[in-house]
JSON list of C-alpha atoms in Angstrom, two decimals:
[
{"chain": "A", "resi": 288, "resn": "UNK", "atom": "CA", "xyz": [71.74, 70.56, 65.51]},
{"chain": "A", "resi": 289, "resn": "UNK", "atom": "CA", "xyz": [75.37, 70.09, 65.61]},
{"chain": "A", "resi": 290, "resn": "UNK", "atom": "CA", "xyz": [76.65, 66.89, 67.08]},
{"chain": "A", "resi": 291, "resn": "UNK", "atom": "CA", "xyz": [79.51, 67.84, 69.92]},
{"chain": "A", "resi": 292, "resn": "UNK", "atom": "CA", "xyz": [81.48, 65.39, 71.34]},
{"chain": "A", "resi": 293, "resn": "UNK", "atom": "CA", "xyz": [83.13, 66.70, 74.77]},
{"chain": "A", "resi": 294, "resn": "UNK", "atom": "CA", "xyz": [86.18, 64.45, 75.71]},
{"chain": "A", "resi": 295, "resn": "UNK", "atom": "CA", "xyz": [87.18, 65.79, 79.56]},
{"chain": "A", "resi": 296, "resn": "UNK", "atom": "CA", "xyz": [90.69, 64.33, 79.91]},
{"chain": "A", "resi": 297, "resn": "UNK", "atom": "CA", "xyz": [91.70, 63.59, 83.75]},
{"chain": "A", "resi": 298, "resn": "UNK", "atom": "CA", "xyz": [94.56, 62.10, 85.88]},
{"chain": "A", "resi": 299, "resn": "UNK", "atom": "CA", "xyz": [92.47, 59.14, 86.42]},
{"chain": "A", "resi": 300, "resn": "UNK", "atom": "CA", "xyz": [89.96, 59.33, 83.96]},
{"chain": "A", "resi": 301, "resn": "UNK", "atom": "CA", "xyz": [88.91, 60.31, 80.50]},
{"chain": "A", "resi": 302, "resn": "UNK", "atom": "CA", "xyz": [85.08, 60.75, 80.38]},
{"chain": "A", "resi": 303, "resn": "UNK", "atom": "CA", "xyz": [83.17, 61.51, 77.07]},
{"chain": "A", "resi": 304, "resn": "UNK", "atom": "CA", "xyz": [79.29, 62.90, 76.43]},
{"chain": "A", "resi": 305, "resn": "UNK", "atom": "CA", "xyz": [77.39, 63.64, 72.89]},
{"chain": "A", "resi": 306, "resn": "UNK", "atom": "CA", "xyz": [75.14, 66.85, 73.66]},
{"chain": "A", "resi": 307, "resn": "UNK", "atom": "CA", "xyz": [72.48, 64.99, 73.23]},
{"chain": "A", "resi": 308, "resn": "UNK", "atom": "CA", "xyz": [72.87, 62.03, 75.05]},
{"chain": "A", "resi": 309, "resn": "UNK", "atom": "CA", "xyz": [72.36, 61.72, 78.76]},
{"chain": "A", "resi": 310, "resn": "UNK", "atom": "CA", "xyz": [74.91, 58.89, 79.20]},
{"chain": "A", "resi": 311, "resn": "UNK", "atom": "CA", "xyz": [78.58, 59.52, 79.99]},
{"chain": "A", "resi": 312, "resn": "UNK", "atom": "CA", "xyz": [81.25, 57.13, 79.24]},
{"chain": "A", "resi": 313, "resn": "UNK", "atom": "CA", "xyz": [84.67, 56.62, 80.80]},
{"chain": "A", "resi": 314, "resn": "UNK", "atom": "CA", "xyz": [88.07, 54.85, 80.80]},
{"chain": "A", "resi": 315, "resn": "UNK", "atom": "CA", "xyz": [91.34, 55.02, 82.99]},
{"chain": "A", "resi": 316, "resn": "UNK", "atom": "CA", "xyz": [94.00, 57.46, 82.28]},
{"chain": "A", "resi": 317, "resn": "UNK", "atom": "CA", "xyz": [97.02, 57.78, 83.85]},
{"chain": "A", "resi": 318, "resn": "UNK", "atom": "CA", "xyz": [101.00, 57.58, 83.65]},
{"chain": "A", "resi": 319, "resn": "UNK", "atom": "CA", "xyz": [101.13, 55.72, 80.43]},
{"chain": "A", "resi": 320, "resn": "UNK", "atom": "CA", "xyz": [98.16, 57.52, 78.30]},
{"chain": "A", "resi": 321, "resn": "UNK", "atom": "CA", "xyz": [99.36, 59.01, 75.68]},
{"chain": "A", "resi": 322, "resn": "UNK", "atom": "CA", "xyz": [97.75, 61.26, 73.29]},
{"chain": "A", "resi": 323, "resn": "UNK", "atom": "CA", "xyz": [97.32, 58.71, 70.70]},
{"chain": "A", "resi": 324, "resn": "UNK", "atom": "CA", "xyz": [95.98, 56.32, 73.22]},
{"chain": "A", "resi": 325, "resn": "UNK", "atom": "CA", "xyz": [93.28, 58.93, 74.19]},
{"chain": "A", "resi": 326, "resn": "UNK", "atom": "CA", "xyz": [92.19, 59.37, 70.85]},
{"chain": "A", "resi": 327, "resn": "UNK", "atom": "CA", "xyz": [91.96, 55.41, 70.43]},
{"chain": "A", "resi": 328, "resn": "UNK", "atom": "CA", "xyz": [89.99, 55.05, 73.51]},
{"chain": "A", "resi": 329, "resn": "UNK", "atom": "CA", "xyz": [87.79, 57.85, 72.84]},
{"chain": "A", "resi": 330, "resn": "UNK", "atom": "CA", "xyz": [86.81, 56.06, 69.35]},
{"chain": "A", "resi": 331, "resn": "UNK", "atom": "CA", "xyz": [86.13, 52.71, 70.76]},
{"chain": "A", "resi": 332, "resn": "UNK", "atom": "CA", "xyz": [84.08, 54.19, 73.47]},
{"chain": "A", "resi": 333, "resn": "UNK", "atom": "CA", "xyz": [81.71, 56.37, 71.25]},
{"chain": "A", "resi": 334, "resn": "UNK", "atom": "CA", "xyz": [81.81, 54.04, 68.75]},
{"chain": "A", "resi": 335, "resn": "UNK", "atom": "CA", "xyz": [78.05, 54.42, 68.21]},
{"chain": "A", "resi": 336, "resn": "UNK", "atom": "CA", "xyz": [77.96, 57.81, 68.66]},
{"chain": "A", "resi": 337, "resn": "UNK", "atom": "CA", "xyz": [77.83, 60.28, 65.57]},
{"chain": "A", "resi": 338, "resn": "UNK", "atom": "CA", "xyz": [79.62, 63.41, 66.36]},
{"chain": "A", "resi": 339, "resn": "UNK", "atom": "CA", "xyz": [80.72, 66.63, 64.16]},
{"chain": "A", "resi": 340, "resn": "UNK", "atom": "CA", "xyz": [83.02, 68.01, 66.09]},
{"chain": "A", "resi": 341, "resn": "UNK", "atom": "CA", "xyz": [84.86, 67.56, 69.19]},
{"chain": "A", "resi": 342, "resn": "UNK", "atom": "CA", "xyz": [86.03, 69.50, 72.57]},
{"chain": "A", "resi": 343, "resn": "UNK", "atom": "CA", "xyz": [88.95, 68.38, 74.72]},
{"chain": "A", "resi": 344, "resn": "UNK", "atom": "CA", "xyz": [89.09, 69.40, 78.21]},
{"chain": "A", "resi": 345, "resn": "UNK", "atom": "CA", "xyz": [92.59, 69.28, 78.39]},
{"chain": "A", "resi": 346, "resn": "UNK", "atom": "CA", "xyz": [95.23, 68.92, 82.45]},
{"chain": "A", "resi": 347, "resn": "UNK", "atom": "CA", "xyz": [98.08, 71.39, 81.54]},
{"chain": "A", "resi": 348, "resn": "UNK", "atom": "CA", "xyz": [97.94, 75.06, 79.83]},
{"chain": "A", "resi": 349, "resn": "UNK", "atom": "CA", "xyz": [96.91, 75.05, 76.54]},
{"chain": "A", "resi": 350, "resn": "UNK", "atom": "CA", "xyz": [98.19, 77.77, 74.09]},
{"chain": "A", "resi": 351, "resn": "UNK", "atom": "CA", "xyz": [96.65, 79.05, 70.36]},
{"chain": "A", "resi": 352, "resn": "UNK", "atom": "CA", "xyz": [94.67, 75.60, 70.94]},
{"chain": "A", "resi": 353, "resn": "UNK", "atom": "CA", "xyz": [97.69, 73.41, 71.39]},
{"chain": "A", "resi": 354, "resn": "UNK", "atom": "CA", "xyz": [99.14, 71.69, 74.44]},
{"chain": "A", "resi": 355, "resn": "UNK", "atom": "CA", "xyz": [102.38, 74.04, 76.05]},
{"chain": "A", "resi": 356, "resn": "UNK", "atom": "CA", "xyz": [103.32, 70.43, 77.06]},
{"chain": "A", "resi": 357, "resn": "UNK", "atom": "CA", "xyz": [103.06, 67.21, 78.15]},
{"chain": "A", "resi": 358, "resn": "UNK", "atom": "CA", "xyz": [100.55, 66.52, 81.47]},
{"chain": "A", "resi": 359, "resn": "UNK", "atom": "CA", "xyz": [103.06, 65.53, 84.50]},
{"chain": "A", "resi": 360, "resn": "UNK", "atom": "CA", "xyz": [99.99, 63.03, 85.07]},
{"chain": "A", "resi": 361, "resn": "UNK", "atom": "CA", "xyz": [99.58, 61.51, 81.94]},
{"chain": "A", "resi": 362, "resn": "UNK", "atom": "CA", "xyz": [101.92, 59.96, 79.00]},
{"chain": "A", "resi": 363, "resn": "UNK", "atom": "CA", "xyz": [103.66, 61.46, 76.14]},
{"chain": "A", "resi": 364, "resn": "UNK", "atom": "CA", "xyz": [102.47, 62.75, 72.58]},
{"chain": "A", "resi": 365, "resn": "UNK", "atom": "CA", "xyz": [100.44, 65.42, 73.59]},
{"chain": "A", "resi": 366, "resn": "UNK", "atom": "CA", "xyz": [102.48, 68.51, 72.57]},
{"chain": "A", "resi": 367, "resn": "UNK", "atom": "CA", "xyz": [102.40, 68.97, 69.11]},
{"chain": "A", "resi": 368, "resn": "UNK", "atom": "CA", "xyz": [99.86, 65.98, 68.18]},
{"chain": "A", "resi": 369, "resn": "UNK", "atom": "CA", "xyz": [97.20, 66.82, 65.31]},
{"chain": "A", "resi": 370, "resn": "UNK", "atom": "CA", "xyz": [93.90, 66.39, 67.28]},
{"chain": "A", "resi": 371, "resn": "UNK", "atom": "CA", "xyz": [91.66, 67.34, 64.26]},
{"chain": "A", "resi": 372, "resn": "UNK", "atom": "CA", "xyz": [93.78, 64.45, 62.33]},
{"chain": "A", "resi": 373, "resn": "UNK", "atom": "CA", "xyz": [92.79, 61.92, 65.37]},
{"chain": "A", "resi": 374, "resn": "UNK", "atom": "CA", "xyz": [89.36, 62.24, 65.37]},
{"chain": "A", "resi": 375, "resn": "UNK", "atom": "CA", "xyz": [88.91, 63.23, 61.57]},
{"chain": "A", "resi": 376, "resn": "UNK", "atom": "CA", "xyz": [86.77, 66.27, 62.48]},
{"chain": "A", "resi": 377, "resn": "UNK", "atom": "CA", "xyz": [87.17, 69.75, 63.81]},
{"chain": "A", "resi": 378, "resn": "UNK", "atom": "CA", "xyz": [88.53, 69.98, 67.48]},
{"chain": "A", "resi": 379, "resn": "UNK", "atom": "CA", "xyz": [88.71, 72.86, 69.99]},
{"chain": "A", "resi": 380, "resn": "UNK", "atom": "CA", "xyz": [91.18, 72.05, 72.72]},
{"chain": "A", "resi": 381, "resn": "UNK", "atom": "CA", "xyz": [90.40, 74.02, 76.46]},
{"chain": "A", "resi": 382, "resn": "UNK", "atom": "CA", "xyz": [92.44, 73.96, 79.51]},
{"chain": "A", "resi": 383, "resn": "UNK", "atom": "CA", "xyz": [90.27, 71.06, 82.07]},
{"chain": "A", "resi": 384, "resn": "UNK", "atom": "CA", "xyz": [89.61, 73.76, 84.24]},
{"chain": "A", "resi": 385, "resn": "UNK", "atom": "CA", "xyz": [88.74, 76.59, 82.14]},
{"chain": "A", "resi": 386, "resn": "UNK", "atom": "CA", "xyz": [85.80, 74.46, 80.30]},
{"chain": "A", "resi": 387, "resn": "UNK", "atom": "CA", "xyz": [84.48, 73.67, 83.44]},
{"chain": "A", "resi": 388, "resn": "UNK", "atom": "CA", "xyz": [84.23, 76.82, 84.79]},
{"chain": "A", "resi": 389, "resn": "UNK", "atom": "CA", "xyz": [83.04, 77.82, 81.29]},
{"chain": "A", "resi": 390, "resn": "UNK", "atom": "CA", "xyz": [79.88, 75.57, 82.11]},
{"chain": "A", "resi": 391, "resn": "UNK", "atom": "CA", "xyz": [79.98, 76.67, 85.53]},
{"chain": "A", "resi": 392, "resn": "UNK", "atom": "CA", "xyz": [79.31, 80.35, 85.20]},
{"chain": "A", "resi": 393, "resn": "UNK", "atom": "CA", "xyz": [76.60, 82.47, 86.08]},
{"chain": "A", "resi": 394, "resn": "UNK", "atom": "CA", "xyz": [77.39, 85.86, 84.95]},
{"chain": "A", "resi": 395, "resn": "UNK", "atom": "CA", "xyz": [79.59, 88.56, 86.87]},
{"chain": "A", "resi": 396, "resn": "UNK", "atom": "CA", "xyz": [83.37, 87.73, 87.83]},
{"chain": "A", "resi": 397, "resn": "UNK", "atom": "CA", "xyz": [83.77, 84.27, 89.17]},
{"chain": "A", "resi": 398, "resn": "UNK", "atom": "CA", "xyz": [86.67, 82.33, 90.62]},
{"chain": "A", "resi": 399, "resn": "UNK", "atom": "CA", "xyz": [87.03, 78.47, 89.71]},
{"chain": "A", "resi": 400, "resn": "UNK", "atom": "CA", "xyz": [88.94, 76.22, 91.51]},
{"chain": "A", "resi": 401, "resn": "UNK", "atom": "CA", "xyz": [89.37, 72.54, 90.78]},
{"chain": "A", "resi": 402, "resn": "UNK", "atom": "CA", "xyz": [90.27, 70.16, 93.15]},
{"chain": "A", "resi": 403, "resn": "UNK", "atom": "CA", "xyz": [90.99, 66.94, 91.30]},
{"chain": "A", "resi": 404, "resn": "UNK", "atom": "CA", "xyz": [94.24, 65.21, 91.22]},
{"chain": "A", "resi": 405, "resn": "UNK", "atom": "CA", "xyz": [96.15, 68.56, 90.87]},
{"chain": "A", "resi": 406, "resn": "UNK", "atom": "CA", "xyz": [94.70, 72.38, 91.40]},
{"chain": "A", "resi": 407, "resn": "UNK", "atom": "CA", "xyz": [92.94, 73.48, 88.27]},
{"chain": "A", "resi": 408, "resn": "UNK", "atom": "CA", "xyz": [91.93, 77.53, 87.94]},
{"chain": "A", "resi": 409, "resn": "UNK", "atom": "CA", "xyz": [90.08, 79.91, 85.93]},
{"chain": "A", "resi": 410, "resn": "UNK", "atom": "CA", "xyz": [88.53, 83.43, 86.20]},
{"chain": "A", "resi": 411, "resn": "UNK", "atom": "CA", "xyz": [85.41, 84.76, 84.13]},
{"chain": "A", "resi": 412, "resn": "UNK", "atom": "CA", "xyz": [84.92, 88.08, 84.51]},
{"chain": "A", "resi": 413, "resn": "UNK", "atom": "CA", "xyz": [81.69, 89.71, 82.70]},
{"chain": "A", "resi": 414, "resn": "UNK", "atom": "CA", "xyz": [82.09, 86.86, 79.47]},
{"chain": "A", "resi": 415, "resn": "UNK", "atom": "CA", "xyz": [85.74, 87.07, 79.47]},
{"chain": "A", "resi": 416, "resn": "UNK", "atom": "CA", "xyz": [87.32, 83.54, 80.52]},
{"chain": "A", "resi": 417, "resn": "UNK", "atom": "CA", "xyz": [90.97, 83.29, 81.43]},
{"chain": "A", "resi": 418, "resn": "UNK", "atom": "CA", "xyz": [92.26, 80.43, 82.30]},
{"chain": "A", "resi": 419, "resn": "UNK", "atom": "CA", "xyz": [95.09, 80.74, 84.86]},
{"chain": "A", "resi": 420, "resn": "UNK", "atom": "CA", "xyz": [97.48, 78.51, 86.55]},
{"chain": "A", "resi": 421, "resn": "UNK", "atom": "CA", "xyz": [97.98, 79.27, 90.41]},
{"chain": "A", "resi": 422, "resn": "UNK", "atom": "CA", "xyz": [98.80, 75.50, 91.41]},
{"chain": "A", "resi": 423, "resn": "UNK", "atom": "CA", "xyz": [102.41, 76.25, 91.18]},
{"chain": "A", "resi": 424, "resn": "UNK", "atom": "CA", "xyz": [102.30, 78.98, 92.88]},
{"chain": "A", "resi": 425, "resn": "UNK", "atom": "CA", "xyz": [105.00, 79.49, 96.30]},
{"chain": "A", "resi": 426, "resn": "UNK", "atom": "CA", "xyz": [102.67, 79.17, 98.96]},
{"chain": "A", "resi": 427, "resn": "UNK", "atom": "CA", "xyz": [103.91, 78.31, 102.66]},
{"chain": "A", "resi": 428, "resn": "UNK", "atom": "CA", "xyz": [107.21, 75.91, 102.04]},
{"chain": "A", "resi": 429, "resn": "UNK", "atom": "CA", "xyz": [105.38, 74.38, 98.97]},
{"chain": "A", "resi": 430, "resn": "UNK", "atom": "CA", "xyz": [102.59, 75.04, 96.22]},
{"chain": "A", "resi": 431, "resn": "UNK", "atom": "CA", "xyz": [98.94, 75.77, 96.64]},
{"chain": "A", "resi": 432, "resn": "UNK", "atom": "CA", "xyz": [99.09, 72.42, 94.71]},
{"chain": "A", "resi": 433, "resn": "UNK", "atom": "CA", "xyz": [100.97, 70.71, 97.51]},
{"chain": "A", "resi": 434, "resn": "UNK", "atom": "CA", "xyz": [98.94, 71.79, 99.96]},
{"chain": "A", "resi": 435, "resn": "UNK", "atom": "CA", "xyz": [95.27, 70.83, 98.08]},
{"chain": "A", "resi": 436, "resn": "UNK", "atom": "CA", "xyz": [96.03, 68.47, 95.64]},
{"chain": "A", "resi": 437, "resn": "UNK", "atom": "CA", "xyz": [95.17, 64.50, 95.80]},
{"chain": "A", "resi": 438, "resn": "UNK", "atom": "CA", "xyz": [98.18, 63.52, 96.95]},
{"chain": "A", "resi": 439, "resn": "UNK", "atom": "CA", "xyz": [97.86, 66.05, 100.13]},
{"chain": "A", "resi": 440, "resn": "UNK", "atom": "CA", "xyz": [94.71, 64.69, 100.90]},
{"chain": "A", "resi": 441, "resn": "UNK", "atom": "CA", "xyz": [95.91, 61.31, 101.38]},
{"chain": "A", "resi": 442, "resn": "UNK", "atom": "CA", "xyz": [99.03, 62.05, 102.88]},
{"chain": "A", "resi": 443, "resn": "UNK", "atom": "CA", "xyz": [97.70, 64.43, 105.31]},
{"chain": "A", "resi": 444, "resn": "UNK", "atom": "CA", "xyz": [94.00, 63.56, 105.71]},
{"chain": "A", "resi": 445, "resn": "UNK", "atom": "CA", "xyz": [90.99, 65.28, 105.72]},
{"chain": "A", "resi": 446, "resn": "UNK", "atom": "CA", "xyz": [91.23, 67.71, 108.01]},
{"chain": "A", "resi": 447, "resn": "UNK", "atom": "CA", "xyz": [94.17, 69.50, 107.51]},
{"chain": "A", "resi": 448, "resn": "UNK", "atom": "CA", "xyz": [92.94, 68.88, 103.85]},
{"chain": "A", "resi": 449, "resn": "UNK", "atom": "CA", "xyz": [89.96, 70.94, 104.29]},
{"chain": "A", "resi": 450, "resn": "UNK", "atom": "CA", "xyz": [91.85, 73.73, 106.15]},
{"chain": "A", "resi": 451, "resn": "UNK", "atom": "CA", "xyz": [94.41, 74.02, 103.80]},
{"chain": "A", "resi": 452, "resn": "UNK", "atom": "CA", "xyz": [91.82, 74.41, 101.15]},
{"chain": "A", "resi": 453, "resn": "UNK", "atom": "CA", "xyz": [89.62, 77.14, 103.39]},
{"chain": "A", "resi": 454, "resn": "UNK", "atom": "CA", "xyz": [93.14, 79.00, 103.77]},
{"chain": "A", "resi": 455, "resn": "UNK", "atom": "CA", "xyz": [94.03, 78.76, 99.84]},
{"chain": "A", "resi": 456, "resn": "UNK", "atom": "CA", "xyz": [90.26, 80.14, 98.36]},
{"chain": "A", "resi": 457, "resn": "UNK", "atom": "CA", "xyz": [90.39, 83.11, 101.26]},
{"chain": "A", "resi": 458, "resn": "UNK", "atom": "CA", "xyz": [93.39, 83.92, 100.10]},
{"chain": "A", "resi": 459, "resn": "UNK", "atom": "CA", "xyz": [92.29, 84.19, 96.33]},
{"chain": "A", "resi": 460, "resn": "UNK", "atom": "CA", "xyz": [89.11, 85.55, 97.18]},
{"chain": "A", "resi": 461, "resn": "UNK", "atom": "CA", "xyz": [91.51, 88.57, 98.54]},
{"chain": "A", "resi": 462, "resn": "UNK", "atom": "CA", "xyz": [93.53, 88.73, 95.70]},
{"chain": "A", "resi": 463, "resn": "UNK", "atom": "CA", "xyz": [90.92, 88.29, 92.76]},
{"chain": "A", "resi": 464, "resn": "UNK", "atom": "CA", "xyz": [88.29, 89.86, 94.21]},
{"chain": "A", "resi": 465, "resn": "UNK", "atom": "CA", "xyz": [85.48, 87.38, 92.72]},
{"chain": "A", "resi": 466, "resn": "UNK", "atom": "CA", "xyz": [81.58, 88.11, 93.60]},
{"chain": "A", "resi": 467, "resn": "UNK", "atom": "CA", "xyz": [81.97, 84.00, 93.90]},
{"chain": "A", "resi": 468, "resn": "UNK", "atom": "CA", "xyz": [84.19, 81.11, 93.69]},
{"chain": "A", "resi": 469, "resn": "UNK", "atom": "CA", "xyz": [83.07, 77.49, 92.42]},
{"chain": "A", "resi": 470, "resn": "UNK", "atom": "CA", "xyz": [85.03, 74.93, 93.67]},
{"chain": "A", "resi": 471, "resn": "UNK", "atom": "CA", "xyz": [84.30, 71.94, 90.90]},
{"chain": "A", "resi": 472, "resn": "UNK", "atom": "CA", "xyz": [86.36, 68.94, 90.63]},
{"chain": "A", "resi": 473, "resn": "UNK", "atom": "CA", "xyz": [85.96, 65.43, 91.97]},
{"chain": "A", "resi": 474, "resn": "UNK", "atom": "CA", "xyz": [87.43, 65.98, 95.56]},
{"chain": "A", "resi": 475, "resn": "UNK", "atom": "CA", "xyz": [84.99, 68.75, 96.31]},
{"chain": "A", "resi": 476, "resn": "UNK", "atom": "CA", "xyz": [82.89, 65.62, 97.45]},
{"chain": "A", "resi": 477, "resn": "UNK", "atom": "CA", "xyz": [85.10, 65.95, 100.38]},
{"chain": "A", "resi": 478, "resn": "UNK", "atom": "CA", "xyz": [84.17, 69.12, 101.76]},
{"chain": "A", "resi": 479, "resn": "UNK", "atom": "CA", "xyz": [81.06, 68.89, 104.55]},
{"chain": "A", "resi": 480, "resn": "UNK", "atom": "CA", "xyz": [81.01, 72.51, 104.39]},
{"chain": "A", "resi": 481, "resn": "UNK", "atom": "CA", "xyz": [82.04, 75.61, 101.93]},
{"chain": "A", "resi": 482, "resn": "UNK", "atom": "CA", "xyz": [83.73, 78.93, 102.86]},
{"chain": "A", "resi": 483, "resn": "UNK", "atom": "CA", "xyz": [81.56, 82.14, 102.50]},
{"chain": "A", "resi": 484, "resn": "UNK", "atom": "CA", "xyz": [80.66, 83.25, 98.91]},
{"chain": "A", "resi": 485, "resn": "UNK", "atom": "CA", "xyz": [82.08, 79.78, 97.93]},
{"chain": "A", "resi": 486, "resn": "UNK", "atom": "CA", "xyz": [79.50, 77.59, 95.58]},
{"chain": "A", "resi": 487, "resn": "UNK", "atom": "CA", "xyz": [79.86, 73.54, 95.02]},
{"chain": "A", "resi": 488, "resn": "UNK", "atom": "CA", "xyz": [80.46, 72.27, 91.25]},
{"chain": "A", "resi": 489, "resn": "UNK", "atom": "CA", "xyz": [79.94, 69.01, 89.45]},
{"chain": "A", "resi": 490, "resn": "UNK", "atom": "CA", "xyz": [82.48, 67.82, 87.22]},
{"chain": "A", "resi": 491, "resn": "UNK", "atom": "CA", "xyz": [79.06, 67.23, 84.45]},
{"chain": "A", "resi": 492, "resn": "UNK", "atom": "CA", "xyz": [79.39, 71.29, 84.42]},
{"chain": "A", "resi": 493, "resn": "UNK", "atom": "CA", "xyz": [82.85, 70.44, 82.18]},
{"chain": "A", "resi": 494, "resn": "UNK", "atom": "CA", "xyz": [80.77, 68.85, 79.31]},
{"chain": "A", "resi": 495, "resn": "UNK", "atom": "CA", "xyz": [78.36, 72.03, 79.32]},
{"chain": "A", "resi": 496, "resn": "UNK", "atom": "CA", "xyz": [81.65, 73.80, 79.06]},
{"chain": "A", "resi": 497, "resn": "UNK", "atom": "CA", "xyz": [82.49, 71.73, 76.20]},
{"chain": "A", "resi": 498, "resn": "UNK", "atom": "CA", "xyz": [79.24, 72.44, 74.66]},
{"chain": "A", "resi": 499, "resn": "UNK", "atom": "CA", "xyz": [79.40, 76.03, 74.85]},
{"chain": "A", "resi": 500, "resn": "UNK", "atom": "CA", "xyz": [83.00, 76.19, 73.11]},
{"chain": "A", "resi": 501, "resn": "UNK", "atom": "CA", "xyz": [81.40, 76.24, 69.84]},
{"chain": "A", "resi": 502, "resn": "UNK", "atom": "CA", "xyz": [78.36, 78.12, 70.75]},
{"chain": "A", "resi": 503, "resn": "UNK", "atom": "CA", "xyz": [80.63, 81.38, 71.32]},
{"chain": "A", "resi": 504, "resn": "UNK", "atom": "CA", "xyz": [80.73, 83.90, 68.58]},
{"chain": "A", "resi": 505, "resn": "UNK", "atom": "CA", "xyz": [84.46, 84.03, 68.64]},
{"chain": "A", "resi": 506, "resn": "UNK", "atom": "CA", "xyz": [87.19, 81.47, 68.77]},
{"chain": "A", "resi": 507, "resn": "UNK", "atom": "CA", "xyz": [87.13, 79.37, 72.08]},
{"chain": "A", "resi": 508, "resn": "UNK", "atom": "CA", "xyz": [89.64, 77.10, 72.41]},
{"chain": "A", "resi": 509, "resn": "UNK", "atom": "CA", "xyz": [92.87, 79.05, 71.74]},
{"chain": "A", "resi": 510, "resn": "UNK", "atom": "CA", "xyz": [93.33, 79.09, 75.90]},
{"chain": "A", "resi": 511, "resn": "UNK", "atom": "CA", "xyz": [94.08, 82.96, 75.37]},
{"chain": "A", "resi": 512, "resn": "UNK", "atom": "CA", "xyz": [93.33, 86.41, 77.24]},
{"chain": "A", "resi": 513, "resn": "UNK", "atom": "CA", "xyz": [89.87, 87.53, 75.93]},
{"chain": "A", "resi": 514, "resn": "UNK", "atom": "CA", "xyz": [88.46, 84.01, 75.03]},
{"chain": "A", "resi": 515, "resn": "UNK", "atom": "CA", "xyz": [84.50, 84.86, 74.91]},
{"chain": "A", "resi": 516, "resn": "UNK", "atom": "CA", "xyz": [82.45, 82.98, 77.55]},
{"chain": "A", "resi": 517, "resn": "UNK", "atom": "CA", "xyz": [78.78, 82.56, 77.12]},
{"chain": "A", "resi": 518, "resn": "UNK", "atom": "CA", "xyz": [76.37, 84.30, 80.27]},
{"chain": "A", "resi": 519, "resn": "UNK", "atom": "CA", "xyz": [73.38, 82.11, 80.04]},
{"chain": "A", "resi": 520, "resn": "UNK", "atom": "CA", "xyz": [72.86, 78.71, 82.27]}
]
């Protein structure tokens, strides 16, 4: 059996997990993390792990299996930097969101939304993942970021937290036309209940995702239209 390492980067954390292993390990991110940095940190951590290869769940859009750019959350270096090199094996690189929904998925066409420190997004329809990016989108005066990111949650509290986010999956529901949405990320903790045709996810669905990157039978981490999804749990 092939030895995966799954490294899901985040705005406050990176977290690692060997398929394999039922332990995950993390470390704090943020402003200063750099893609070097990552790498280091992700060495020391597994240092007693043996891995063959290695998936990044990675916060920004992610092109021929390359950062587009730098995370606004995180540090420079990641544009451009030789991930394969860094770890000394080979590396398939995913948009955060996308692998998660990648482990998420049931079959059919589903919606993912993830509501950590920004708005992550992806769509699966029949095997097909595409990962999308409708944070930035105008919405109201702002974003749909603005509006159901971190920082709105603890700026505006809970409850017009929680309404902004019913108003934002409605919305997409009508415009994608999903037969379900999974809302994953860590702030989904925060929602007592979920719109219709809405399911909760767990952010351990990202290192299934991460898993299943090299069990597809085409390229998976080029973060392009047509990436092949697998259909089974």
């Amino acid at each position: 059996m092939m030895n995966i390492l799954v490294v899901d980067v985040g705005g406050s954390h990176v977290k690692i997990m060997r398929n394999g292993e039922g332990e995950e390990r993390k470390m704090s991110s943020g402003p200063d993390l750099s893609a070097q940095a990552m790498v280091d940190g992700v060495t020391r951590m597994a240092h007693d792990w043996t891995f063959d290869v290695v998936s990044i769940g990675y916060p920004g859009p992610v092109v021929h299996g390359r950062p587009l750019h730098d995370p606004v959350n995180l540090g420079p270096g990641w544009a451009g930097f030789d991930f394969a090199a860094g770890f000394g094996c080979p590396v398939k690189l995913c948009n955060d969101a996308a692998m998660q929904a990648l482990g998420s998925y049931r079959g059919g066409r589903m919606l993912f939304l993830g509501l950590g420190t920004g708005l992550g997004s992806a769509m699966i329809v029949d095997g097909v993942l595409e990962p999308m990016e409708l944070a930035h989108l105008p919405y109201k005066k702002h974003t749909f970021e603005y509006y159901v990111g971190e920082a709105a949650l603890e700026k505006r509290g809970k409850r017009k937290w929680r309404k902004a986010v019913d108003d934002v999956v409605a919305r997409l529901q009508a415009a994608l036309e999903p037969d379900y949405v999974v809302i994953g990320g860590g702030n989904v903790r925060h929602l007592d209940s979920l719109p219709p045709g809405v399911q909760r996810g767990d952010n351990k669905y990202a290192f299934v995702g991460g898993v299943r990157l090299w069990e597809t039978d085409r390229p998976a981490s080029n973060g392009a239209p047509g990436q092949s999804a697998l259909q089974h749990p």
